[in-house]
PDB file of C-alpha atoms in Angstrom:
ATOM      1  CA  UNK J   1      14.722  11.739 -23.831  1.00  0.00           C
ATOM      2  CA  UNK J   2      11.991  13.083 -21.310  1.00  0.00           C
ATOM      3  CA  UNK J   3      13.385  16.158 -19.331  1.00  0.00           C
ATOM      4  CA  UNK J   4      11.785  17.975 -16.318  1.00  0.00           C
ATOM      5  CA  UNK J   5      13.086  21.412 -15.909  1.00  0.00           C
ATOM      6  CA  UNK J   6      12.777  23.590 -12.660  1.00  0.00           C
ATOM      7  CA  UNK J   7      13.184  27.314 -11.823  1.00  0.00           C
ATOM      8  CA  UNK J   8      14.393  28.764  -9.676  1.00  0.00           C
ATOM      9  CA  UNK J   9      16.902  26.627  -8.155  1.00  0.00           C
ATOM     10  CA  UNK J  10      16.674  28.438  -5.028  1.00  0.00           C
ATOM     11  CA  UNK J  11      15.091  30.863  -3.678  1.00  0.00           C
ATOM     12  CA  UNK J  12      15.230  32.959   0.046  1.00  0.00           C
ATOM     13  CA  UNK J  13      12.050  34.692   1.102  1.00  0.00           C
ATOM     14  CA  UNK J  14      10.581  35.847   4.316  1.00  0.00           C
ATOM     15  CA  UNK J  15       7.972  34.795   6.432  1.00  0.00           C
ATOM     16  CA  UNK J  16       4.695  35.875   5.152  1.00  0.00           C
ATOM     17  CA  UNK J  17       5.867  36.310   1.488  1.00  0.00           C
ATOM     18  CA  UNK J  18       3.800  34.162  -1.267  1.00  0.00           C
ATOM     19  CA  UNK J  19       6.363  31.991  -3.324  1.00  0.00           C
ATOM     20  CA  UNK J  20       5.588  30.738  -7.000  1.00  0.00           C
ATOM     21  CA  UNK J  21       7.709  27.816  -8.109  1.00  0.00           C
ATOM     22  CA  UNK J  22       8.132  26.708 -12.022  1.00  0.00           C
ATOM     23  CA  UNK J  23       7.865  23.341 -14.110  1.00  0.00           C
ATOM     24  CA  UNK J  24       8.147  22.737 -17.207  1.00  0.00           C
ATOM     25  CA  UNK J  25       8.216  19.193 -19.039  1.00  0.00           C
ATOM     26  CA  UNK J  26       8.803  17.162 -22.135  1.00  0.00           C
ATOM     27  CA  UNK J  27       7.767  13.370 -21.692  1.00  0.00           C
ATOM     28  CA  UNK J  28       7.046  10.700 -23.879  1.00  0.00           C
ATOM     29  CA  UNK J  29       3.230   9.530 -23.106  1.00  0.00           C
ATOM     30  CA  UNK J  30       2.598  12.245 -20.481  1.00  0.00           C
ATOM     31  CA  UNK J  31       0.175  11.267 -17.836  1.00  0.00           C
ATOM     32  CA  UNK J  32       0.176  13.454 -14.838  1.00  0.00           C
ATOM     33  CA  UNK J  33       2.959  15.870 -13.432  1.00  0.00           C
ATOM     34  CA  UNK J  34       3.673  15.665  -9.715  1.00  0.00           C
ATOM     35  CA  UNK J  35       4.647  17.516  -7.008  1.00  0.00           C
ATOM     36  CA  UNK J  36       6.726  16.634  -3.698  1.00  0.00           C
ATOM     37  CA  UNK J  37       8.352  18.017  -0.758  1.00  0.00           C
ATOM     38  CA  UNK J  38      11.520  16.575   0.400  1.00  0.00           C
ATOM     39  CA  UNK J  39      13.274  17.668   3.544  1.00  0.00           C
ATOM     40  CA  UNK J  40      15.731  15.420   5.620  1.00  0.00           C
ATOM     41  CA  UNK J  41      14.709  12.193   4.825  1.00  0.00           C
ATOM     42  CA  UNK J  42      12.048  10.470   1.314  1.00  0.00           C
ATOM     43  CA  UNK J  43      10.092  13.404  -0.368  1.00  0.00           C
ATOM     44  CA  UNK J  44       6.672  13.641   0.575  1.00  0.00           C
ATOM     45  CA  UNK J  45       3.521  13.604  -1.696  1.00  0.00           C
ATOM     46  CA  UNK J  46       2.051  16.889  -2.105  1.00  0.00           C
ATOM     47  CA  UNK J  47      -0.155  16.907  -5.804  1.00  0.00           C
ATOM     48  CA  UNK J  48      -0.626  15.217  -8.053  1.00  0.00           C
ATOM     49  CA  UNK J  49      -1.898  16.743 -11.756  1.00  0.00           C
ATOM     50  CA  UNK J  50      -3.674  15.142 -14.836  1.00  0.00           C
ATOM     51  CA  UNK J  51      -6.151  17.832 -15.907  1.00  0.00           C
ATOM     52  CA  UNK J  52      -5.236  21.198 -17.068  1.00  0.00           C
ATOM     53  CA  UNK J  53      -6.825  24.394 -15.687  1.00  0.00           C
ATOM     54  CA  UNK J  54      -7.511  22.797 -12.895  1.00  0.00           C
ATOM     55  CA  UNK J  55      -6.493  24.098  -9.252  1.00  0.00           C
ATOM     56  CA  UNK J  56      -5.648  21.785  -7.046  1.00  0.00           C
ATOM     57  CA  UNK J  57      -5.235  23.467  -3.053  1.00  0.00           C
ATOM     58  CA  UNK J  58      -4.254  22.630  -0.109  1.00  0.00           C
ATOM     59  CA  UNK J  59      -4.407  24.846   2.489  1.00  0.00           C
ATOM     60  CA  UNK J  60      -1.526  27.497   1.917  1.00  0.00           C
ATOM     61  CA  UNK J  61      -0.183  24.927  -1.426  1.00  0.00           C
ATOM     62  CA  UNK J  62      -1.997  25.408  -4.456  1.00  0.00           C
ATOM     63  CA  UNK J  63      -0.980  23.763  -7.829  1.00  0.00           C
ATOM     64  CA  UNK J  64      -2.273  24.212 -11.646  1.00  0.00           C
ATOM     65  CA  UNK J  65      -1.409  22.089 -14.799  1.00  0.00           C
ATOM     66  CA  UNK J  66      -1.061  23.992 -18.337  1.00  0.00           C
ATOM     67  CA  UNK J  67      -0.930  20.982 -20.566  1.00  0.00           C
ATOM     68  CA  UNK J  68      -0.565  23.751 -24.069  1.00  0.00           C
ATOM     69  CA  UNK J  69       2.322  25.084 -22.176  1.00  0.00           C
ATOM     70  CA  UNK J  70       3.455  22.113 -20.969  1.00  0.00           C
ATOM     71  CA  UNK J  71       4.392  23.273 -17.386  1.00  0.00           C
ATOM     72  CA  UNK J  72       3.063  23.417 -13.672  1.00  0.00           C
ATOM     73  CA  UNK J  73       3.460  26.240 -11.117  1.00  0.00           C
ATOM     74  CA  UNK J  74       3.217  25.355  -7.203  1.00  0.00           C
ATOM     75  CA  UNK J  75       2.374  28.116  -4.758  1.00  0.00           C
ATOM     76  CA  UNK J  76       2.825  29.186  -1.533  1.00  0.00           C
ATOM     77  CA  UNK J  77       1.178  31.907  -0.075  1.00  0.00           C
ATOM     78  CA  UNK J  78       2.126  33.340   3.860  1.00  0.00           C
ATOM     79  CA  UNK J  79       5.010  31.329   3.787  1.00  0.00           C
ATOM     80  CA  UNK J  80       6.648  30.123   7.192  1.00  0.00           C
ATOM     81  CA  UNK J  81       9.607  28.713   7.942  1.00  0.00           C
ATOM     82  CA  UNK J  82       8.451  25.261   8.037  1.00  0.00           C
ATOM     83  CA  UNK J  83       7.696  25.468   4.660  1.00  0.00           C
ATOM     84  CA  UNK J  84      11.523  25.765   4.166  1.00  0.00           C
ATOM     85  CA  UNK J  85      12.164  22.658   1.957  1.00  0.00           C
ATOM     86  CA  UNK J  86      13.700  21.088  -1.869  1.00  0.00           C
ATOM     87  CA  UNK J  87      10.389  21.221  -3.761  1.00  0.00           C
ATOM     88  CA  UNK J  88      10.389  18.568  -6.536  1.00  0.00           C
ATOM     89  CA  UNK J  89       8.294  18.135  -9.486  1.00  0.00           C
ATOM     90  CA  UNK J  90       8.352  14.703 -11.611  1.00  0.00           C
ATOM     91  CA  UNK J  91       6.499  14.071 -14.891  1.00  0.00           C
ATOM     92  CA  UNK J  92       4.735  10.706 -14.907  1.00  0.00           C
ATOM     93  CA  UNK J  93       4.219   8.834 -18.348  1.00  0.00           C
ATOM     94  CA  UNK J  94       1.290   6.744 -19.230  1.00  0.00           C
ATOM     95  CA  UNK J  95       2.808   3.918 -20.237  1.00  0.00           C
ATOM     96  CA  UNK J  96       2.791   0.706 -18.249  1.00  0.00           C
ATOM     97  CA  UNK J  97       6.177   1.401 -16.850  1.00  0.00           C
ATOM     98  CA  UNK J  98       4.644   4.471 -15.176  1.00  0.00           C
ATOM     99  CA  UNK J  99       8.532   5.871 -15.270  1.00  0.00           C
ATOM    100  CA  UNK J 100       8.422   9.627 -13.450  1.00  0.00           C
ATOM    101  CA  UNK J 101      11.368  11.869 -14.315  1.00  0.00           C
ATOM    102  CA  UNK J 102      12.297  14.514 -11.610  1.00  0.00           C
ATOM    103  CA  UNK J 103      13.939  17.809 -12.158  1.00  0.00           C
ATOM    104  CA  UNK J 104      16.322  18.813 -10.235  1.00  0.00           C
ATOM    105  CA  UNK J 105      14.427  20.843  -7.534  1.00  0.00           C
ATOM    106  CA  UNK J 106      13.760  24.328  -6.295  1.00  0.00           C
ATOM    107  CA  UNK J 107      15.212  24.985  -3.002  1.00  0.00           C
ATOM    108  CA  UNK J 108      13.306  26.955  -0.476  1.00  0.00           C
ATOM    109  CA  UNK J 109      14.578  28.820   2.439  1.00  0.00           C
ATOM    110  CA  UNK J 110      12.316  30.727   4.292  1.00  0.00           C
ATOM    111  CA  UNK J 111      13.719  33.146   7.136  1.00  0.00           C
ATOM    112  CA  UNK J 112      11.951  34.222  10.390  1.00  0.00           C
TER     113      UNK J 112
ATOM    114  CA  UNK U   1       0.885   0.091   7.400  1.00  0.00           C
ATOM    115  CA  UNK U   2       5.039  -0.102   6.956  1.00  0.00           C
ATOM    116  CA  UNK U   3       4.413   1.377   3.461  1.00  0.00           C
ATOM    117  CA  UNK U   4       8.215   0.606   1.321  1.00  0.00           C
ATOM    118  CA  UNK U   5      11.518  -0.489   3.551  1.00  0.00           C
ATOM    119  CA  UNK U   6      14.831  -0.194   3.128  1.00  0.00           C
ATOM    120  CA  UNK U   7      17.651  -1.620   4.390  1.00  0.00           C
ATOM    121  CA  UNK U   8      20.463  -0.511   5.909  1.00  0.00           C
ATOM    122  CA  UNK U   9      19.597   3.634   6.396  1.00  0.00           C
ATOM    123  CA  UNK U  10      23.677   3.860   6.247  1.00  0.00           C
ATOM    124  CA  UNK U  11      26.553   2.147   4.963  1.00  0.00           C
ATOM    125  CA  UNK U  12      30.173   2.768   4.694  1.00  0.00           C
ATOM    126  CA  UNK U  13      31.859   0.998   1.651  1.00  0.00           C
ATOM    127  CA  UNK U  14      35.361   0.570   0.602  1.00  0.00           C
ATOM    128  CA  UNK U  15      35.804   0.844  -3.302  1.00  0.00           C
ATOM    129  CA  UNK U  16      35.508  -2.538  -4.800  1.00  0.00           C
ATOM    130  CA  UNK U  17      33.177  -4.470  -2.193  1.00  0.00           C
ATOM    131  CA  UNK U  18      29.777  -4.840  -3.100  1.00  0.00           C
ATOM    132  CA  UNK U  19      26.191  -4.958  -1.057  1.00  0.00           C
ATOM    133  CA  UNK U  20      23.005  -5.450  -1.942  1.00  0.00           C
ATOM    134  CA  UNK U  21      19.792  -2.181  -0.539  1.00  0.00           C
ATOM    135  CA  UNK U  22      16.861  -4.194   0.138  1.00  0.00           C
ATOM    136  CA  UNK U  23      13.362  -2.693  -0.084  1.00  0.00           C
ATOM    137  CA  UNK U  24      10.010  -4.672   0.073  1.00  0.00           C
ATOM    138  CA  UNK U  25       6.654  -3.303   0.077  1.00  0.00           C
ATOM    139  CA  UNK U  26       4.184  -4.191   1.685  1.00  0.00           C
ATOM    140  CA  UNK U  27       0.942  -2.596  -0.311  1.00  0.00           C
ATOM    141  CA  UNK U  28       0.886  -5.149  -3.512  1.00  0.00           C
ATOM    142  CA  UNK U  29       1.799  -2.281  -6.119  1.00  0.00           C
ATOM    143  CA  UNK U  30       3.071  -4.073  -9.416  1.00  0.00           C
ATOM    144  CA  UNK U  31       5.523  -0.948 -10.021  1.00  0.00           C
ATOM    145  CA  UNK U  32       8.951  -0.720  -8.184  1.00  0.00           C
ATOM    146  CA  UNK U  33      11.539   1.850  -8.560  1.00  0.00           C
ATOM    147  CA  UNK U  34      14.867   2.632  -7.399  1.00  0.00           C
ATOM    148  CA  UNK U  35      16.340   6.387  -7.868  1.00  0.00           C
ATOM    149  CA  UNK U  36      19.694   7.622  -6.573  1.00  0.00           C
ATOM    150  CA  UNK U  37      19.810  11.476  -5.543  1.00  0.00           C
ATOM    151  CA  UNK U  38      23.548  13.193  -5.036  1.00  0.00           C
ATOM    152  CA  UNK U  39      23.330  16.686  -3.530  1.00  0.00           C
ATOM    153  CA  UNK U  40      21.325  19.278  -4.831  1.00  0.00           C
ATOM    154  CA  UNK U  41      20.051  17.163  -7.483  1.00  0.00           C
ATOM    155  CA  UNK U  42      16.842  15.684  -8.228  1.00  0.00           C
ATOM    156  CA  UNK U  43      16.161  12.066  -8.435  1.00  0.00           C
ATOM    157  CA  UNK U  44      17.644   9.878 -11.180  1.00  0.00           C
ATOM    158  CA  UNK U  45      16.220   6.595 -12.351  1.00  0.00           C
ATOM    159  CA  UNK U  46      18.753   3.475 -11.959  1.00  0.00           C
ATOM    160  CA  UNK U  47      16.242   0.389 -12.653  1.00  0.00           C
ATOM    161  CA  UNK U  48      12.370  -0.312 -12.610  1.00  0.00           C
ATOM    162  CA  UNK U  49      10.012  -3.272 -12.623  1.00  0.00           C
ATOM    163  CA  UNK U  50       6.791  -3.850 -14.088  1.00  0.00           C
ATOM    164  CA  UNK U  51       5.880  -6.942 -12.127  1.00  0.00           C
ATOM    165  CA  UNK U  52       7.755  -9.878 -10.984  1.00  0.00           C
ATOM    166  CA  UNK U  53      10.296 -11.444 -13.017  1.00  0.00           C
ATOM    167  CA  UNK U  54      10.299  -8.252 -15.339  1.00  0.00           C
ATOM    168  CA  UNK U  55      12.890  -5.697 -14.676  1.00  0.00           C
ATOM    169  CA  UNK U  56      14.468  -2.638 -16.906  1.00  0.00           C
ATOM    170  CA  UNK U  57      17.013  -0.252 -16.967  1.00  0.00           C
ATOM    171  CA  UNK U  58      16.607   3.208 -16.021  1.00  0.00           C
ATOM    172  CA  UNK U  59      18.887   6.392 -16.707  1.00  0.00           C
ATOM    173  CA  UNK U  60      21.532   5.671 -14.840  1.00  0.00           C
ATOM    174  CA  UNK U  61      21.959   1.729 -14.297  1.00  0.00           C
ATOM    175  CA  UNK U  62      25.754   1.071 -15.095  1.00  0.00           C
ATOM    176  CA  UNK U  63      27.428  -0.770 -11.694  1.00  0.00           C
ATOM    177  CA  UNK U  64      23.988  -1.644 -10.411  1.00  0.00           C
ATOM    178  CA  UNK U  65      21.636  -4.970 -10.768  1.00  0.00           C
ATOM    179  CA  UNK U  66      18.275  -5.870  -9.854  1.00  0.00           C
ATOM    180  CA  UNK U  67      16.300  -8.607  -9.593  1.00  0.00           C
ATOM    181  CA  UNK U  68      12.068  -9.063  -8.460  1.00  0.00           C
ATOM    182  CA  UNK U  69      11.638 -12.670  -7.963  1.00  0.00           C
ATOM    183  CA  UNK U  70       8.375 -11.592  -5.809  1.00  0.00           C
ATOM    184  CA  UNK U  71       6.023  -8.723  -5.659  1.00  0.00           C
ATOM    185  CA  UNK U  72       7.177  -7.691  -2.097  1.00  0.00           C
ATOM    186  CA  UNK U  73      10.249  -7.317  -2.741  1.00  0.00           C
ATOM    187  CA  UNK U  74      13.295  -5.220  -4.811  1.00  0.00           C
ATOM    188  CA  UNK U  75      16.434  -5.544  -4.003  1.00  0.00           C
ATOM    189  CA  UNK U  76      19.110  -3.132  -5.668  1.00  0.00           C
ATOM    190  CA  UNK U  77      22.940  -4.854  -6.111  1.00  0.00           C
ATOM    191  CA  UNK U  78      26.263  -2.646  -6.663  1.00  0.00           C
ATOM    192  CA  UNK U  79      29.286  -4.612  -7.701  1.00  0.00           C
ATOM    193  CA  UNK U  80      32.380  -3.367  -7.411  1.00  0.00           C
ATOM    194  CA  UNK U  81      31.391   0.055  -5.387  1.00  0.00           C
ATOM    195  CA  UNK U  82      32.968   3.033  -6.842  1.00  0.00           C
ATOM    196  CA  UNK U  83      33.665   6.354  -5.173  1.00  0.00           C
ATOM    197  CA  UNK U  84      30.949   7.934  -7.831  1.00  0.00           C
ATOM    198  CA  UNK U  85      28.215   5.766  -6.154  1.00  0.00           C
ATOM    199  CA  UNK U  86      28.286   7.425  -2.767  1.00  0.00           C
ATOM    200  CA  UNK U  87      24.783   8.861  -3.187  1.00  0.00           C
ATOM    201  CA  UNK U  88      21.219   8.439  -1.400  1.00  0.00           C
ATOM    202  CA  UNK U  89      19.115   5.665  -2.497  1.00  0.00           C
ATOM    203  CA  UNK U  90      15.661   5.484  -2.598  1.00  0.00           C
ATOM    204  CA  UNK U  91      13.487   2.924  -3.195  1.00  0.00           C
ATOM    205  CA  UNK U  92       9.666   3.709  -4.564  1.00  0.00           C
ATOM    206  CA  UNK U  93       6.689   1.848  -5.391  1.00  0.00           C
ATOM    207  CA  UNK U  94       3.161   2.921  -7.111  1.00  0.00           C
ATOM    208  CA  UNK U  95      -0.235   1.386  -8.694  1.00  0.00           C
ATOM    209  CA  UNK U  96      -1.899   2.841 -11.353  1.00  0.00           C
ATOM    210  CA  UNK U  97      -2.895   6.541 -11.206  1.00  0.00           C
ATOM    211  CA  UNK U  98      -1.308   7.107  -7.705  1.00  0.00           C
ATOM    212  CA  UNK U  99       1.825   9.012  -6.802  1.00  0.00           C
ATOM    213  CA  UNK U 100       4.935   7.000  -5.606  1.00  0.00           C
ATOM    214  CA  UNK U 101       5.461   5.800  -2.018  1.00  0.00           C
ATOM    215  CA  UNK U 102       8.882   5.872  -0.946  1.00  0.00           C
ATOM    216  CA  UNK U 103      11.260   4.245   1.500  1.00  0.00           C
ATOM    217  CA  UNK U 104      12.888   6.414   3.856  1.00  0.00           C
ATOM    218  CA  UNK U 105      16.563   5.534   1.967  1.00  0.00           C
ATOM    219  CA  UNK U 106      19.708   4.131   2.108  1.00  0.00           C
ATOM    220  CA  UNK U 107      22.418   6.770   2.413  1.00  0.00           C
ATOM    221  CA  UNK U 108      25.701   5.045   0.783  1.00  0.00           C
ATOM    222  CA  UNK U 109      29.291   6.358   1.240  1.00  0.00           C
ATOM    223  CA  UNK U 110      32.080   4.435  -0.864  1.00  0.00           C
ATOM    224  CA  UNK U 111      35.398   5.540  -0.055  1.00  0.00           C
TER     225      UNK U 111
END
């Protein structure tokens, strides 16, 4: 059964602090792994990861895929309180179904 | 560019009616999705489609149906709504190699 495990579950920093949020995956047919941020409403693309080693950035996000390890890290660096958000991270397989499987997010709250 | 739809945002059910959450897309993907997300929980696969006419069962699929009798359009069925079905509902659609677009979602309370 594919499983997508996050860490932490939640986590309360302060503006200005850099934030490093884990993934790690087992998936049947692993494609890419992907990253979103959901606040009140549908969760909102942020990256999306095939290679590994490779950074992907943008602007205070940055992401990176180790495909030995089997596990992502997303980063935020000068945090602010709009980045205050449930980060989610799904595994996407290769198949033709293209089934993702989500873990169960890392909550962010970032004070003033 | 409406992206994926769904209908209603809210509904209030009493146990044992049923409804139907309607999504259509409006970008041609081939893959359609719906998840169901309870608080502080990720999102959990009920059913999928490949295409039209082809649909399959996700994780968590018992009380639901589906159906895709077009490429627009996936709408999710609960029979019999239970209290443990009070959840939000989102609907999702992708093409190859691209991340999922999703509807804004249906949140359901069954009481």
């Amino acid at each position: 059964e594919d499983k997508v495990v996050q860490s932490p579950l939640s986590l309360v920093v302060h503006e200005g602090d850099t934030v490093t949020l884990n993934c790690s995956y087992e998936v049947t047919n692993f494609r890419s792994l992907l990253w979103y941020k959901q606040e009140k409403k549908a969760p909102t693309f942020l990256f999306m990861l095939t290679s590994s080693g490779i950074e992907k950035k943008s602007g205070r996000l940055s992401s990176i895929l180790d495909k030995k390890e089997l596990s992502s890290i997303l980063n935020i660096t000068a945090t602010q309180t709009g980045d205050s958000a449930i980060y989610l991270c799904a595994a996407l397989r290769g198949t033709n179904a293209g089934k993702s499987t989500f873990g169960d997010g890392t909550t962010l709250t970032v004070k003033p | 560019n409406a992206g994926v739809t769904q209908t209603p945002k809210f509904r209030i059910l009493k146990i044992g009616q049923s409804m139907t959450l309607q999504c259509t897309q409006d970008m041609n993907h081939n893959y359609m999705y719906w998840y169901r997300q309870d608080p502080g929980m990720g999102l959990k696969l009920i059913y999928y489609s490949v295409g039209a006419g082809i649909t399959d069962k996700g994780e968590v699929p018992n009380g639901y149906n589906v159906s895709r009798s077009t490429t627009e359009d996936f709408p999710l069925r609960l029979e019999l709504a239970a209290p443990s079905q009070t959840s939000v509902y989102f609907c999702a659609s992708l093409s190859y190699n691209s991340p999922l677009h999703f509807g804004n979602g249906t949140r359901l309370t069954v009481t």
